[in-house]
């Protein structure tokens, strides 16, 4: 019990991103859950890795079987020298390194007693599997039975007769702001439309808070009846005194009871099974029969050798006995294809299914999210040859690639070994990708090479999902560390690591000559801008792109194939809406507004002010820089005067006094001034109350060092003073202090000046006024030039510099200030407050992440790589490629054919000519003169160039300056390009891109054509 008590202390630094997926309560349940993993081939090690990273209490391994060459295809901790050793014992030490909080041990007997979950990851005789399931039910232990057979897989879950799910979907509770509530029966609630739809369904429960006019509703829960996107009904409100005008509603999530059936019953009657690909409606039923037939065959006769078509025919016959009706020809072909490669253990399949099964284990331990109820079948049969390959082509070669050879043949494996790929990003997806590629043998042969780039360094929060990194690697480069770890997994891996950002600034490194040698690009990025840049590169160079991303339990993959599919940038999400300035400054109504305001204040007070002072002290042309920014000149000088002269502290006590005075100004005086300008009873020109709708009437705050807010239970008053004083001290190089007694002693002696609101102070009442105010800064009586002259000269402060503080969401002192500052402003406006953990996510724009989703999407996109490489006896069409969207919380998974590229129709050489974003007119005739360039289009395409441009520069036009044209005609195109760019063309650049407008020489009509890709080297 003592161990369980200790386990309740969640390491928020380590599990930071995962906590935004699972939550603290679910994490604590996981931390007291013991898990038994049966089978440590490829799937077993993936599941173990994911749940150890997630932080269960302990993991017990059971697998006395010996390592085979097939196991090397999926278990990333096995080497050739390990063949013949026991599987569990060989990888236990490596697994134990993944998380210091999770002990890992091996047992030599199989028993679910005392376990929270028993997860089987290898095939078992049906009788043994059903018996183990029954034992799990007796021991109150969740049971998962899963297996991977080449590119086919099966997952089954039985969490008992009554399993409670605390949160069925993992979505944040819906929150809305009340516009009005009627005093009727039933009461009708209308939410503010400009805040979005309420998102509720009939039967949902909501809690009311901070309701104005109906205090009886506050902190009460009500079941609702949805009557529209912005309205719903609750119970009888006719007895309440008056209609409500403002307030908040929050959805209350209720537990759900789920009933499971045991394996023995589900095998005979599987019921409705989870569908993963709508193009394969009948596939779950076929694979259910296939796995049963395969199990019967192997129980009787043992494993099937690769390419054994005779044994495959027997499996088809057995499967037919278990199928409802008779298998047709196509279905029989699927079962046969399953049988002939059933011994294979492929890293991408193990990763994908390991992500799914790992999340099911976490659901069993935590009660968070909806489990798979019964069976899930998933396959990637479209990667396999249409007809069985010859026995020689798939025969084992006693090497680590035997599993892939069994599926795709030796010829395909040789292609994989010679691949050259560019992996952009070395974080969570990057780590998984490196592991999968090392197992697959990507770039592990002569001529193959992987380049990886990532400019980030490893942080502690990375360790719970970026499994190639260890605590000793913190502060080391991600790319170099990941490459080194992957090379340990497969010493033949040819990989070069870079610490560079991809973009125009690094095209001297990643230029034409670099991309010219690649077979493809894989993005493992966390921002759209970099993805779009890489997409442009792939389109230009005609390279496939493997794209994937995650958001908590949600993930997506997109396979981009030149000319066959649309490119990544062909469709994109709308830009994120920004918060209006007047809302931030004067009229916040959501915690997001107050957090953004607090972050902006942090930047201005602790970073920008110090940078302005340092610029004044060190820049020889400071006055010139200042005059170039007339709108902010006075504001900058006033800030420098305050920071350098008026408010400069010389002791930590003075920092505390400054913090206390800032508290008074921000949360009391400024609010009083706002209410002076816009009194509580003010009405608009239309006669409606000014303080209504999204405008919440604020209240000044009186400082109280012992005050604790009701929502977040934080001492915001005191925390603000502590954090602000220490940040101020850090900026000035003064030693900080956090002793509460010391703070309270100083605070007791601070004299806070009285404040009286002033007339004539301008405050923007709407966004238009805020923009106008920003353009026309009120200088008052202050003279900027006079302030500048009165500042102490830089020479008198020689050597003195301030230390700007860059906001970092992972530094607790920074978040303490931002959270306290935000919460105080929220209290001003009666907005629900948030704790530091939630505030960190919003202010830091943290993307929730968990290892299971990362493993799943990386496995899925690596399956697409098999298709790009190809296999004998297979002609791939667009339908064979799959993009995916998954949500492990629901659970939901759908694979679909990628969209084809949009086509522009035109005429060329008298024939119909259709082109897409992938197409260009390649001109590969060496570096020619402009005269030869223009003549080329006449000769080759019967087109006359009327206009030619390079970037933003016009190089030629039929109506342009004749003298200029005459001077350019004899010059080489590369020389002209260098002249207009006013810089030499980089040595590694092979291509120039031109845009041309052309007319058909016969008809005289303009012809629409793509850009010209001109190879001059």
PDB file of N, CA, C and O in Angstrom, residues 76-80 94 400 438-439 468 481-493 495:
ATOM      1  N   UNK A  76      12.792  -4.462 -31.833  1.00  0.00           N
ATOM      2  CA  UNK A  76      13.924  -3.559 -32.057  1.00  0.00           C
ATOM      3  C   UNK A  76      15.039  -3.726 -31.036  1.00  0.00           C
ATOM      4  O   UNK A  76      16.069  -3.055 -31.130  1.00  0.00           O
ATOM      5  N   UNK A  77      14.852  -4.599 -30.059  1.00  0.00           N
ATOM      6  CA  UNK A  77      15.924  -4.855 -29.083  1.00  0.00           C
ATOM      7  C   UNK A  77      16.684  -6.152 -29.384  1.00  0.00           C
ATOM      8  O   UNK A  77      17.587  -6.516 -28.645  1.00  0.00           O
ATOM      9  N   UNK A  78      16.296  -6.858 -30.439  1.00  0.00           N
ATOM     10  CA  UNK A  78      16.982  -8.107 -30.792  1.00  0.00           C
ATOM     11  C   UNK A  78      18.024  -7.870 -31.886  1.00  0.00           C
ATOM     12  O   UNK A  78      17.815  -7.051 -32.791  1.00  0.00           O
ATOM     13  N   UNK A  79      19.141  -8.600 -31.795  1.00  0.00           N
ATOM     14  CA  UNK A  79      20.171  -8.591 -32.824  1.00  0.00           C
ATOM     15  C   UNK A  79      20.362 -10.019 -33.340  1.00  0.00           C
ATOM     16  O   UNK A  79      19.902 -10.989 -32.728  1.00  0.00           O
ATOM     17  N   UNK A  80      21.078 -10.158 -34.460  1.00  0.00           N
ATOM     18  CA  UNK A  80      21.311 -11.496 -35.015  1.00  0.00           C
ATOM     19  C   UNK A  80      21.953 -12.429 -33.997  1.00  0.00           C
ATOM     20  O   UNK A  80      21.647 -13.619 -33.945  1.00  0.00           O
ATOM     21  N   UNK A  94      16.454  -3.678 -21.542  1.00  0.00           N
ATOM     22  CA  UNK A  94      16.254  -2.515 -22.406  1.00  0.00           C
ATOM     23  C   UNK A  94      14.910  -1.852 -22.127  1.00  0.00           C
ATOM     24  O   UNK A  94      14.795  -0.624 -22.099  1.00  0.00           O
ATOM     25  N   UNK A 400      18.026 -10.696 -40.763  1.00  0.00           N
ATOM     26  CA  UNK A 400      17.042  -9.936 -39.998  1.00  0.00           C
ATOM     27  C   UNK A 400      15.854  -9.499 -40.863  1.00  0.00           C
ATOM     28  O   UNK A 400      14.858  -9.000 -40.343  1.00  0.00           O
ATOM     29  N   UNK A 438      14.942   1.324 -39.400  1.00  0.00           N
ATOM     30  CA  UNK A 438      16.078   0.456 -39.048  1.00  0.00           C
ATOM     31  C   UNK A 438      15.661  -1.008 -39.105  1.00  0.00           C
ATOM     32  O   UNK A 438      16.414  -1.869 -39.567  1.00  0.00           O
ATOM     33  N   UNK A 439      14.452  -1.310 -38.635  1.00  0.00           N
ATOM     34  CA  UNK A 439      13.957  -2.690 -38.688  1.00  0.00           C
ATOM     35  C   UNK A 439      13.657  -3.139 -40.122  1.00  0.00           C
ATOM     36  O   UNK A 439      13.887  -4.291 -40.480  1.00  0.00           O
ATOM     37  N   UNK A 468      13.555   6.827 -28.122  1.00  0.00           N
ATOM     38  CA  UNK A 468      14.980   6.647 -28.385  1.00  0.00           C
ATOM     39  C   UNK A 468      15.844   7.461 -27.421  1.00  0.00           C
ATOM     40  O   UNK A 468      17.053   7.308 -27.399  1.00  0.00           O
ATOM     41  N   UNK A 481      21.107  12.261 -31.492  1.00  0.00           N
ATOM     42  CA  UNK A 481      20.830  11.213 -30.507  1.00  0.00           C
ATOM     43  C   UNK A 481      19.949  10.122 -31.102  1.00  0.00           C
ATOM     44  O   UNK A 481      20.194   8.927 -30.908  1.00  0.00           O
ATOM     45  N   UNK A 482      18.910  10.517 -31.832  1.00  0.00           N
ATOM     46  CA  UNK A 482      18.021   9.539 -32.453  1.00  0.00           C
ATOM     47  C   UNK A 482      18.737   8.692 -33.487  1.00  0.00           C
ATOM     48  O   UNK A 482      18.537   7.477 -33.557  1.00  0.00           O
ATOM     49  N   UNK A 483      19.576   9.335 -34.297  1.00  0.00           N
ATOM     50  CA  UNK A 483      20.320   8.599 -35.323  1.00  0.00           C
ATOM     51  C   UNK A 483      21.248   7.577 -34.683  1.00  0.00           C
ATOM     52  O   UNK A 483      21.358   6.436 -35.158  1.00  0.00           O
ATOM     53  N   UNK A 484      21.899   7.977 -33.594  1.00  0.00           N
ATOM     54  CA  UNK A 484      22.822   7.070 -32.904  1.00  0.00           C
ATOM     55  C   UNK A 484      22.068   5.871 -32.329  1.00  0.00           C
ATOM     56  O   UNK A 484      22.515   4.720 -32.446  1.00  0.00           O
ATOM     57  N   UNK A 485      20.902   6.120 -31.728  1.00  0.00           N
ATOM     58  CA  UNK A 485      20.117   5.033 -31.123  1.00  0.00           C
ATOM     59  C   UNK A 485      19.591   4.082 -32.191  1.00  0.00           C
ATOM     60  O   UNK A 485      19.573   2.863 -32.002  1.00  0.00           O
ATOM     61  N   UNK A 486      19.165   4.617 -33.341  1.00  0.00           N
ATOM     62  CA  UNK A 486      18.646   3.767 -34.411  1.00  0.00           C
ATOM     63  C   UNK A 486      19.758   2.897 -35.000  1.00  0.00           C
ATOM     64  O   UNK A 486      19.520   1.745 -35.376  1.00  0.00           O
ATOM     65  N   UNK A 487      20.963   3.434 -35.055  1.00  0.00           N
ATOM     66  CA  UNK A 487      22.089   2.672 -35.606  1.00  0.00           C
ATOM     67  C   UNK A 487      22.470   1.517 -34.684  1.00  0.00           C
ATOM     68  O   UNK A 487      22.972   0.490 -35.140  1.00  0.00           O
ATOM     69  N   UNK A 488      22.198   1.647 -33.395  1.00  0.00           N
ATOM     70  CA  UNK A 488      22.419   0.540 -32.465  1.00  0.00           C
ATOM     71  C   UNK A 488      21.438  -0.594 -32.786  1.00  0.00           C
ATOM     72  O   UNK A 488      21.790  -1.773 -32.731  1.00  0.00           O
ATOM     73  N   UNK A 489      20.208  -0.231 -33.140  1.00  0.00           N
ATOM     74  CA  UNK A 489      19.203  -1.238 -33.466  1.00  0.00           C
ATOM     75  C   UNK A 489      19.567  -2.006 -34.736  1.00  0.00           C
ATOM     76  O   UNK A 489      19.298  -3.198 -34.845  1.00  0.00           O
ATOM     77  N   UNK A 490      20.127  -1.298 -35.693  1.00  0.00           N
ATOM     78  CA  UNK A 490      20.597  -1.944 -36.928  1.00  0.00           C
ATOM     79  C   UNK A 490      21.912  -1.287 -37.331  1.00  0.00           C
ATOM     80  O   UNK A 490      21.912  -0.200 -37.916  1.00  0.00           O
ATOM     81  N   UNK A 491      23.039  -1.910 -37.031  1.00  0.00           N
ATOM     82  CA  UNK A 491      24.345  -1.308 -37.323  1.00  0.00           C
ATOM     83  C   UNK A 491      24.561  -0.996 -38.800  1.00  0.00           C
ATOM     84  O   UNK A 491      25.428  -0.195 -39.140  1.00  0.00           O
ATOM     85  N   UNK A 492      23.765  -1.597 -39.672  1.00  0.00           N
ATOM     86  CA  UNK A 492      23.919  -1.326 -41.096  1.00  0.00           C
ATOM     87  C   UNK A 492      23.210  -0.071 -41.569  1.00  0.00           C
ATOM     88  O   UNK A 492      23.294   0.306 -42.743  1.00  0.00           O
ATOM     89  N   UNK A 493      22.512   0.617 -40.658  1.00  0.00           N
ATOM     90  CA  UNK A 493      21.725   1.806 -40.995  1.00  0.00           C
ATOM     91  C   UNK A 493      22.656   2.954 -41.397  1.00  0.00           C
ATOM     92  O   UNK A 493      23.468   3.418 -40.596  1.00  0.00           O
ATOM     93  N   UNK A 495      22.974   6.612 -41.919  1.00  0.00           N
ATOM     94  CA  UNK A 495      22.202   7.792 -41.540  1.00  0.00           C
ATOM     95  C   UNK A 495      23.128   8.955 -41.217  1.00  0.00           C
ATOM     96  O   UNK A 495      24.172   8.782 -40.593  1.00  0.00           O
TER      97      UNK A 495
END
